[in-house]
Short mmCIF file of C-alpha atoms and ligand atoms in Angstrom, two decimals:
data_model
loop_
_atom_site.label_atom_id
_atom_site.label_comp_id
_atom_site.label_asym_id
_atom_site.label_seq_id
_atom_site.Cartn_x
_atom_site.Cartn_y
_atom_site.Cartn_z
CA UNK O 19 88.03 14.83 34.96
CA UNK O 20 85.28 16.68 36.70
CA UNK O 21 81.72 15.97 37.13
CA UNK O 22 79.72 18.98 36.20
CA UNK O 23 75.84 20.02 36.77
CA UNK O 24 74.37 20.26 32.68
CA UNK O 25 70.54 22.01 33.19
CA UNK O 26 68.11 19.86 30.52
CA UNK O 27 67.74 21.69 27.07
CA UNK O 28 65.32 24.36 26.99
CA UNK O 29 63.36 25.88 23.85
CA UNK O 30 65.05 26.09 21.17
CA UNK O 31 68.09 23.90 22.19
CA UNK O 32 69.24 20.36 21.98
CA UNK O 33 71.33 18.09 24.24
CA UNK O 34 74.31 16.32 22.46
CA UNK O 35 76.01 12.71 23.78
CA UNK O 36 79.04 13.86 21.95
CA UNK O 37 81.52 11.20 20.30
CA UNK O 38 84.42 13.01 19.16
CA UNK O 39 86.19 16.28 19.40
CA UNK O 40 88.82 17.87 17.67
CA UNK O 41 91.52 19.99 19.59
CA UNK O 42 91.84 23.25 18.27
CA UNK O 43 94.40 26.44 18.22
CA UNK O 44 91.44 28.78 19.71
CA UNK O 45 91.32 25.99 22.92
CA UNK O 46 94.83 26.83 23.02
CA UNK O 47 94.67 30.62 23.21
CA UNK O 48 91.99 30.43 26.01
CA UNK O 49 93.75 28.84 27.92
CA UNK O 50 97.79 30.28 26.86
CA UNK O 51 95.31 34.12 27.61
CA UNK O 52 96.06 35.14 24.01
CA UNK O 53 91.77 35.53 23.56
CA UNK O 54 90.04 36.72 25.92
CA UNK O 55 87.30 34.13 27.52
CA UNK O 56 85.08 33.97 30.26
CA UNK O 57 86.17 31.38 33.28
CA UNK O 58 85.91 28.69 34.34
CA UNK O 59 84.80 27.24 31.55
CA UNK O 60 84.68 23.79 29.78
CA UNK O 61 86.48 24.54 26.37
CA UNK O 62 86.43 22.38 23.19
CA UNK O 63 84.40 23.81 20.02
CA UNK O 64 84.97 20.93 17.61
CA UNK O 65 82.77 18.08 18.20
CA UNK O 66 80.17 15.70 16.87
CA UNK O 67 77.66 13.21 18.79
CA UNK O 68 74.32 12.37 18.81
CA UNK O 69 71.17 14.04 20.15
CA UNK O 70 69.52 12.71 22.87
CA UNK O 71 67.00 15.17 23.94
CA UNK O 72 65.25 18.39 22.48
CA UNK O 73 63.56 21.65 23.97
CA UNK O 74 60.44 23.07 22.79
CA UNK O 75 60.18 24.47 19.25
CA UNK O 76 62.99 21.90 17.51
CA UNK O 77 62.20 20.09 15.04
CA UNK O 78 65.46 18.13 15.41
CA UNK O 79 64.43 14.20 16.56
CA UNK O 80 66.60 12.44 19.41
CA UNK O 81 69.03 10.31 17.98
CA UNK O 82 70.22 12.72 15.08
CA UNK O 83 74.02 12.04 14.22
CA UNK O 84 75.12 15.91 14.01
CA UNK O 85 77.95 17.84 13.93
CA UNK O 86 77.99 20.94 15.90
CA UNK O 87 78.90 24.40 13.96
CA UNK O 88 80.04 26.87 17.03
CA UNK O 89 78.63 30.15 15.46
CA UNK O 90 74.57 29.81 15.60
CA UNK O 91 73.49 32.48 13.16
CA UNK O 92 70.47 34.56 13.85
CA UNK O 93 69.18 35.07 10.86
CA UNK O 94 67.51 38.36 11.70
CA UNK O 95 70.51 40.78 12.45
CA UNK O 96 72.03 43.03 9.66
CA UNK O 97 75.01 40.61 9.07
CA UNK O 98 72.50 37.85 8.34
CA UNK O 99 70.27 39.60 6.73
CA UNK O 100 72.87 40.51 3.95
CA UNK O 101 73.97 37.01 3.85
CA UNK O 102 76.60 36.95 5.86
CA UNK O 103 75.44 34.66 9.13
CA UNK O 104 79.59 33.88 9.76
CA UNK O 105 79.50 37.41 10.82
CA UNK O 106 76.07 37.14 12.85
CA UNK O 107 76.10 40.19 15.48
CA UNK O 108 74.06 38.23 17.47
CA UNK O 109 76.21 34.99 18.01
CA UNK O 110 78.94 37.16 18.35
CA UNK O 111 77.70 39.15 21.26
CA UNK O 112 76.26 35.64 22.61
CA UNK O 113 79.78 34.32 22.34
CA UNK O 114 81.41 36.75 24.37
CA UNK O 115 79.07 36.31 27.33
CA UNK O 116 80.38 32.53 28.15
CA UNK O 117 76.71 31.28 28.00
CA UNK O 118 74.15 30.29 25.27
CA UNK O 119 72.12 32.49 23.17
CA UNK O 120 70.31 34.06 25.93
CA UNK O 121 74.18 34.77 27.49
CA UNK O 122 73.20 32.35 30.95
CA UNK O 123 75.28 29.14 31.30
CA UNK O 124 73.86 25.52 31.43
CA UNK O 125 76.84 24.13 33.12
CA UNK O 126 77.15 24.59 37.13
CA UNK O 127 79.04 23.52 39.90
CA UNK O 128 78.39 23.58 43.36
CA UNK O 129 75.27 25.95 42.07
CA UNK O 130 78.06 28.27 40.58
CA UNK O 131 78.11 28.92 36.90
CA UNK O 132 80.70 27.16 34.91
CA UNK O 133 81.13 28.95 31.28
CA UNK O 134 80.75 27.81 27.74
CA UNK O 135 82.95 28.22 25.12
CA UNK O 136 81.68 28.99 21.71
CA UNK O 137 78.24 27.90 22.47
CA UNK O 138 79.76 24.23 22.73
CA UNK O 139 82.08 23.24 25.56
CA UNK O 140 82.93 19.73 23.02
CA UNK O 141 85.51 18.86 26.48
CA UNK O 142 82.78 16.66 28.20
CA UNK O 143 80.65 13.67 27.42
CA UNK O 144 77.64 16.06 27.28
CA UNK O 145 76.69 19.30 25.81
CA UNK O 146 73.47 21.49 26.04
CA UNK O 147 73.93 23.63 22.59
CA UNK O 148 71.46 26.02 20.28
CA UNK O 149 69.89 23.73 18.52
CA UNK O 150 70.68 25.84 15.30
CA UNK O 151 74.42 24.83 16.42
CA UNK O 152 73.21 21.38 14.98
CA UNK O 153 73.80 20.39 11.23
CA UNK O 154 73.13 16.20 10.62
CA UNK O 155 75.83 14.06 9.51
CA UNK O 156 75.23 11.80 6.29
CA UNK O 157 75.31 8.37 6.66
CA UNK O 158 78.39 6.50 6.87
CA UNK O 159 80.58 9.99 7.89
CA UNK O 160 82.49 8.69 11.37
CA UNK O 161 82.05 11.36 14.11
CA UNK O 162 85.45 12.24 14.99
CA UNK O 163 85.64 13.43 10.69
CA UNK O 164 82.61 15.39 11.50
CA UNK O 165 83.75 17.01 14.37
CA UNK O 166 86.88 18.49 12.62
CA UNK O 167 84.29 19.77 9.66
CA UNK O 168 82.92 21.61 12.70
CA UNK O 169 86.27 24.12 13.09
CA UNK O 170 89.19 23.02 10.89
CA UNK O 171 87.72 21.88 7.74
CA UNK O 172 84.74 24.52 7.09
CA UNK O 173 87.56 27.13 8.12
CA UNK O 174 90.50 26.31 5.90
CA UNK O 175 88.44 25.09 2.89
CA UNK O 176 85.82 28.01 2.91
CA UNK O 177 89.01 30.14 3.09
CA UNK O 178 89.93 29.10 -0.28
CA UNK O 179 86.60 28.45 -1.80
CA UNK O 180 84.48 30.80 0.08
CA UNK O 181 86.54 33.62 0.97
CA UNK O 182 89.53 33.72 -1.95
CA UNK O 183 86.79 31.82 -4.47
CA UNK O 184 89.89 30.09 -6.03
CA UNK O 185 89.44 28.56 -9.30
CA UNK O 186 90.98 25.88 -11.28
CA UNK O 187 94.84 26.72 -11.98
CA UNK O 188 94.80 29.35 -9.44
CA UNK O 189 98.29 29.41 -7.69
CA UNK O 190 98.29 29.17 -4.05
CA UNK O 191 100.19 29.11 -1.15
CA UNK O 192 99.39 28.16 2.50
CA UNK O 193 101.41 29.14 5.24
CA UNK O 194 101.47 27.31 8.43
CA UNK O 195 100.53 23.50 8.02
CA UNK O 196 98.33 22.97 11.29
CA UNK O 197 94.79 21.44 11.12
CA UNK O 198 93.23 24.63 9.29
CA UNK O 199 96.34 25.10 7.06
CA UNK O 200 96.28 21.91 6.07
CA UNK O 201 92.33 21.71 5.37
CA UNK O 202 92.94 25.23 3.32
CA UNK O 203 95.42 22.71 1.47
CA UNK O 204 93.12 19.66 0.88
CA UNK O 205 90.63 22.52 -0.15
CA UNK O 206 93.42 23.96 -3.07
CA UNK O 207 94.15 20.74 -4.00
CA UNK O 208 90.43 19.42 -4.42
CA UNK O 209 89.33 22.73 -6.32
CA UNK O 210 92.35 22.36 -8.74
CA UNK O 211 94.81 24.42 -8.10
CA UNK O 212 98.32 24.47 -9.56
CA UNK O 213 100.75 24.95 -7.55
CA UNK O 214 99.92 24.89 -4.19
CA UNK O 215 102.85 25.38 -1.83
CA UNK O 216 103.13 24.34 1.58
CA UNK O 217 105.46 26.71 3.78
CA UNK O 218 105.96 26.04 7.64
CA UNK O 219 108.67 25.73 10.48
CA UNK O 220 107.78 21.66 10.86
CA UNK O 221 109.95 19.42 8.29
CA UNK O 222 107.35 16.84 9.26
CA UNK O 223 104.69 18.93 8.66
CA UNK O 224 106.13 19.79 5.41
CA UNK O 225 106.28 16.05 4.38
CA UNK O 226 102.44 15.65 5.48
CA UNK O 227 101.50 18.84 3.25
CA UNK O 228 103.18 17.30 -0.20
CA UNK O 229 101.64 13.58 1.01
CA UNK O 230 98.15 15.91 0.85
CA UNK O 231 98.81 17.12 -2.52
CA UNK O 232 101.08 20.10 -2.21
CA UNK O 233 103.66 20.79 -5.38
CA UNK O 234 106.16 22.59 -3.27
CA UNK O 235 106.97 22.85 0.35
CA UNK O 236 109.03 26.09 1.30
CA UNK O 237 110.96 25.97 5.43
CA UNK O 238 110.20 28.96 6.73
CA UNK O 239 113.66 31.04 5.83
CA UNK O 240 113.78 33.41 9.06
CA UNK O 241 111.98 36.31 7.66
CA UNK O 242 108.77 36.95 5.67
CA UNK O 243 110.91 38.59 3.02
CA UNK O 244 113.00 35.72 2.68
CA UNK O 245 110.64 33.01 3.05
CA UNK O 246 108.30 34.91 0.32
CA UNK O 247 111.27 34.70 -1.99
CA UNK O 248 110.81 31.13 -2.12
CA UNK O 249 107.16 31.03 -2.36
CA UNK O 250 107.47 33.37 -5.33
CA UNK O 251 110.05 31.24 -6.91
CA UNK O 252 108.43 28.09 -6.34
CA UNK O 253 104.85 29.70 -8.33
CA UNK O 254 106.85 31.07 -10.88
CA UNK O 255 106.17 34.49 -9.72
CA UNK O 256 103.50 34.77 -6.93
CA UNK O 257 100.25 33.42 -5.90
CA UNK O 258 96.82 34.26 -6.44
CA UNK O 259 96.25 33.04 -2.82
CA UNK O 260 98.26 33.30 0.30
CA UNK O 261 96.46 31.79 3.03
CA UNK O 262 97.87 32.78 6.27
CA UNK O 263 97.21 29.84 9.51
CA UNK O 264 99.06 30.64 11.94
CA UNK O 265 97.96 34.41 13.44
CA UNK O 266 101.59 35.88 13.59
CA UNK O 267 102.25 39.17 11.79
CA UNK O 268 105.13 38.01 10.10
CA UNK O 269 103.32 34.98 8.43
CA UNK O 270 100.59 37.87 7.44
CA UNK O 271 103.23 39.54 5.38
CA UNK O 272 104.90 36.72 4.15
CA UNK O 273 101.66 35.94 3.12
CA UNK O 274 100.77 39.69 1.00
CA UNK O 275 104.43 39.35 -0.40
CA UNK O 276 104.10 36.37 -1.79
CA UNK O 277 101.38 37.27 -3.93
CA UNK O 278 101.31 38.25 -7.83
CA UNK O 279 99.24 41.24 -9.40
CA UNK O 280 95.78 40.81 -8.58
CA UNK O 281 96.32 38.10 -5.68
CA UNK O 282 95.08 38.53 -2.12
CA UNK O 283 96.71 37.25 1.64
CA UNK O 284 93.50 35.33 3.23
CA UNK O 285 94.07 36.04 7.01
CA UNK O 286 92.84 33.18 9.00
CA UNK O 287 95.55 32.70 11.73
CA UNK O 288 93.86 34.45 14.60
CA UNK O 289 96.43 37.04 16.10
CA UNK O 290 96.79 38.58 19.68
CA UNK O 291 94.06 41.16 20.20
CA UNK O 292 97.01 44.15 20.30
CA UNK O 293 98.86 42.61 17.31
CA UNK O 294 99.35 44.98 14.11
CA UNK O 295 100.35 44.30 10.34
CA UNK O 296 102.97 46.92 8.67
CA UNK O 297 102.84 46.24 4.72
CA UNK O 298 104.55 47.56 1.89
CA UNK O 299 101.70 50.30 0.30
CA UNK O 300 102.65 50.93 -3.32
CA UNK O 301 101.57 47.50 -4.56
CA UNK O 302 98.13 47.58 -2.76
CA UNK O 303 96.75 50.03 -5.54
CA UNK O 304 99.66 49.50 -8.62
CA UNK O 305 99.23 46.12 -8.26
CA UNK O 306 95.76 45.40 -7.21
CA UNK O 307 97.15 43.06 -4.56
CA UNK O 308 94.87 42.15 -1.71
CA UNK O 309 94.66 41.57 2.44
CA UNK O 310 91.21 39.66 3.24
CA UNK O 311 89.94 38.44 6.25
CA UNK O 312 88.43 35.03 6.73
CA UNK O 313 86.31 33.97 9.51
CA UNK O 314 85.11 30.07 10.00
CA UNK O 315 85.53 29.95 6.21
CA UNK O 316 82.95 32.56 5.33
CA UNK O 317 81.16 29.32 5.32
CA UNK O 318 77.37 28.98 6.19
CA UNK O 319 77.70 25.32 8.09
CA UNK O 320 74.05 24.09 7.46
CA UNK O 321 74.59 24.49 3.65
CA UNK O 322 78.64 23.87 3.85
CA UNK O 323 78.89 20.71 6.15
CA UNK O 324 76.92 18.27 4.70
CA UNK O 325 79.07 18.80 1.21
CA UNK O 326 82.17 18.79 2.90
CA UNK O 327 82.09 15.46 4.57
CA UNK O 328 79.82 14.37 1.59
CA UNK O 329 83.02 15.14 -0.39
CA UNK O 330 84.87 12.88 2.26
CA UNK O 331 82.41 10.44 1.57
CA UNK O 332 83.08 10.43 -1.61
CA UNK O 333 86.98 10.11 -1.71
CA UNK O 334 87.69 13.94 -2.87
CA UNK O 335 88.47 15.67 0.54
CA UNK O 336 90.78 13.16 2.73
CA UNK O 337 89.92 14.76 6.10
CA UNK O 338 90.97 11.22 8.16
CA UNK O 339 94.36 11.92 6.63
CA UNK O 340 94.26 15.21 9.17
CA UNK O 341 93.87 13.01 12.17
CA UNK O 342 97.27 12.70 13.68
CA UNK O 343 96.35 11.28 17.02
CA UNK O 344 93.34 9.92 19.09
CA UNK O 345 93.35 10.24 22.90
CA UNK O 346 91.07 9.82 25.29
CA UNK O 347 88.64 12.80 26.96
CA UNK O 348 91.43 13.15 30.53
CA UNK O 349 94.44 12.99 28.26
CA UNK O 350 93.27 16.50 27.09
CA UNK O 351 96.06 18.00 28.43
CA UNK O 352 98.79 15.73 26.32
CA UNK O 353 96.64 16.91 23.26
CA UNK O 354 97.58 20.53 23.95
CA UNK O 355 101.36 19.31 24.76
CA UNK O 356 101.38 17.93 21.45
CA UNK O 357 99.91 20.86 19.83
CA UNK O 358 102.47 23.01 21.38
CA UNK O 359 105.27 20.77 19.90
CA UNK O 360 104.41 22.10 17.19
CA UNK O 361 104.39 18.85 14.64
CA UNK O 362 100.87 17.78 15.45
CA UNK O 363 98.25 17.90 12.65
CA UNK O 364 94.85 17.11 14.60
CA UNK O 365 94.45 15.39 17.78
CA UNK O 366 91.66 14.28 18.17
CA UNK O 367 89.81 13.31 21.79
CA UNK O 368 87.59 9.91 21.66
CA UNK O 369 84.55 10.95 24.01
CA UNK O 370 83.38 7.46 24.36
CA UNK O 371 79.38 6.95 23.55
CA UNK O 372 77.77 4.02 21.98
CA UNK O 373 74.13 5.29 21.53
ZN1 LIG D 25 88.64 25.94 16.12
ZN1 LIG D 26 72.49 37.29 12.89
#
């Protein structure tokens, strides 16, 4: 581990003690190069802790138990402004520049700047966020389920309920069983649908999916032709709702062709930045079948959080049952050796913290 320089919050943002972080795919690509991101950098954009201090203008009070959402919406830009603060050109922009809203880093060492990532840097017993970044836990909620309702949770479930809108009976499918697949899952299952099948590489993770509630669970069958055989056998003739979690173009059109008249491939997986999607064309228009895209759910964390993990609360959205393994903050790097063996749901790192 390395000891860091973390400037005090200034307006507008908050200081976190953080608990518990999740690890997540996107910590992966940083560091594998697959997305592009600004170094050095603490990573880690899946965490939950407590606030400790505040900058002026926050209304926030020190010892808040919040989770942290990673895309601080402006409110004011033209994505916002049409209601769509998941696609905030502001945060976006702020993202990109490895610092916080006003693109400058609070993290230093040796008086050179050290980089966030995604406005969080969840790595680290500290964090200096936006305080918008901030949504409160309710009572009871443990941190480390808080911190995956931060990235996992909000993305796979707003992918079915936000993005898709699947109803009751709905068919769906979910392809690639990692922490978002599976949340996209718990989300199907919770919101009713019938069937919901489970397709992935992992026989493990195939067990874990129909433990969560899936009817079916396909093996990926070599190609996305094949393997959407099966998914359209198991639903009795396609899905309404492919989600795709894994970011590889032939789990995209797996995901279109196993879809019925009408249904639409929810592309959540997030793919290399040169990676392209060929798809058959005559059943886009004949059949009214459908490719969206689905960004941190569609979800709008201040109003989305709280009822997710009240939902956990209340026994109807099993997020502990995502938790595969709890490590320590300087075992990070066995966290990403387990995500890389592929059969890992959510590791999660313990970041210590008793206030
Ligand atoms: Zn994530
Ligand atoms: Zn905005």
């Amino acid at each position: 581990m390395t000891e860091l320089d973390l400037a005090p919050p200034g307006p507008g943002e908050a200081l976190v003690r953080l608990h518990a972080s999740g690890v997540c795919h996107s910590d992966l690509n940083a560091i594998d190069g697959t997305a592009a991101t600004r170094c050095p950098a603490v990573l880690g954009h899946e965490g939950a802790g407590v606030v400790e201090q505040v900058g002026a203008g926050v209304s926030l009070a020190p010892g808040a138990r919040v989770v942290l959402s990673w895309l601080p919406a402006c409110g004011r830009c033209e994505e916002c402004l049409r209601g769509l603060g998941h696609l905030c050109a502001t945060a976006w922009e702020g993202m990109a520049s490895g610092g916080l809203l006003d693109g400058m880093p609070r993290l230093s060492r040796d008086g050179e700047p050290v980089h966030h990532y995604s406005f969080l840097s969840t790595f680290a017993e500290r964090a200096v966020v936006p305080a918008a970044c901030c949504i409160p836990i309710p009572d009871g909620v443990p941190f480390e389920i808080a911190a995956l309702a931060g990235c996992a949770v909000a993305t796979g479930t707003g992918a079915v309920w936000r993005t898709a809108g699947v109803r009751p009976g709905d068919r769906v499918a979910v392809i690639g069983c990692g922490g978002v697949g599976m949340s996209a899952l718990l989300g199907a299952v919770a919101v009713g649908a019938q069937p919901v099948v489970a397709v992935d590489v992992s026989e493990p993770k195939l067990a874990a999916a129909q433990q969560l509630g899936a009817t079916h669970a396909v093996a990926w069958a070599g190609t996305a032709e094949a393997t959407a055989e099966l998914v359209v056998e198991a639903s009795a003739g396609g899905v309404d709702c492919a989600i795709e979690a894994t970011g590889r173009a032939e789990a995209a059109l797996a995901a279109f062709l196993s879809t019925r008249a009408r249904g639409a491939a929810v592309l959540v997986g997030i793919p290399a930045a040169d990676a392209t999607i060929t798809l058959p064309a005559l059943p886009i228009p004949r059949l009214e079948r459908r490719i969206l895209g689905s960004i941190y759910g569609s979800s709008r964390p201040g109003r989305d959080f709280p009822a997710l993990l009240e939902l956990y609360r209340r026994g109807r959205l099993p997020i502990d049952r995502l938790v595969s393994r709890r490590l320590p903050l300087d075992a990070v790097e066995d966290a990403f050796a387990a995500m890389r063996g592929g059969d890992a749901l959510r590791v999660v790192l313990d970041l210590g913290g008793t206030t």
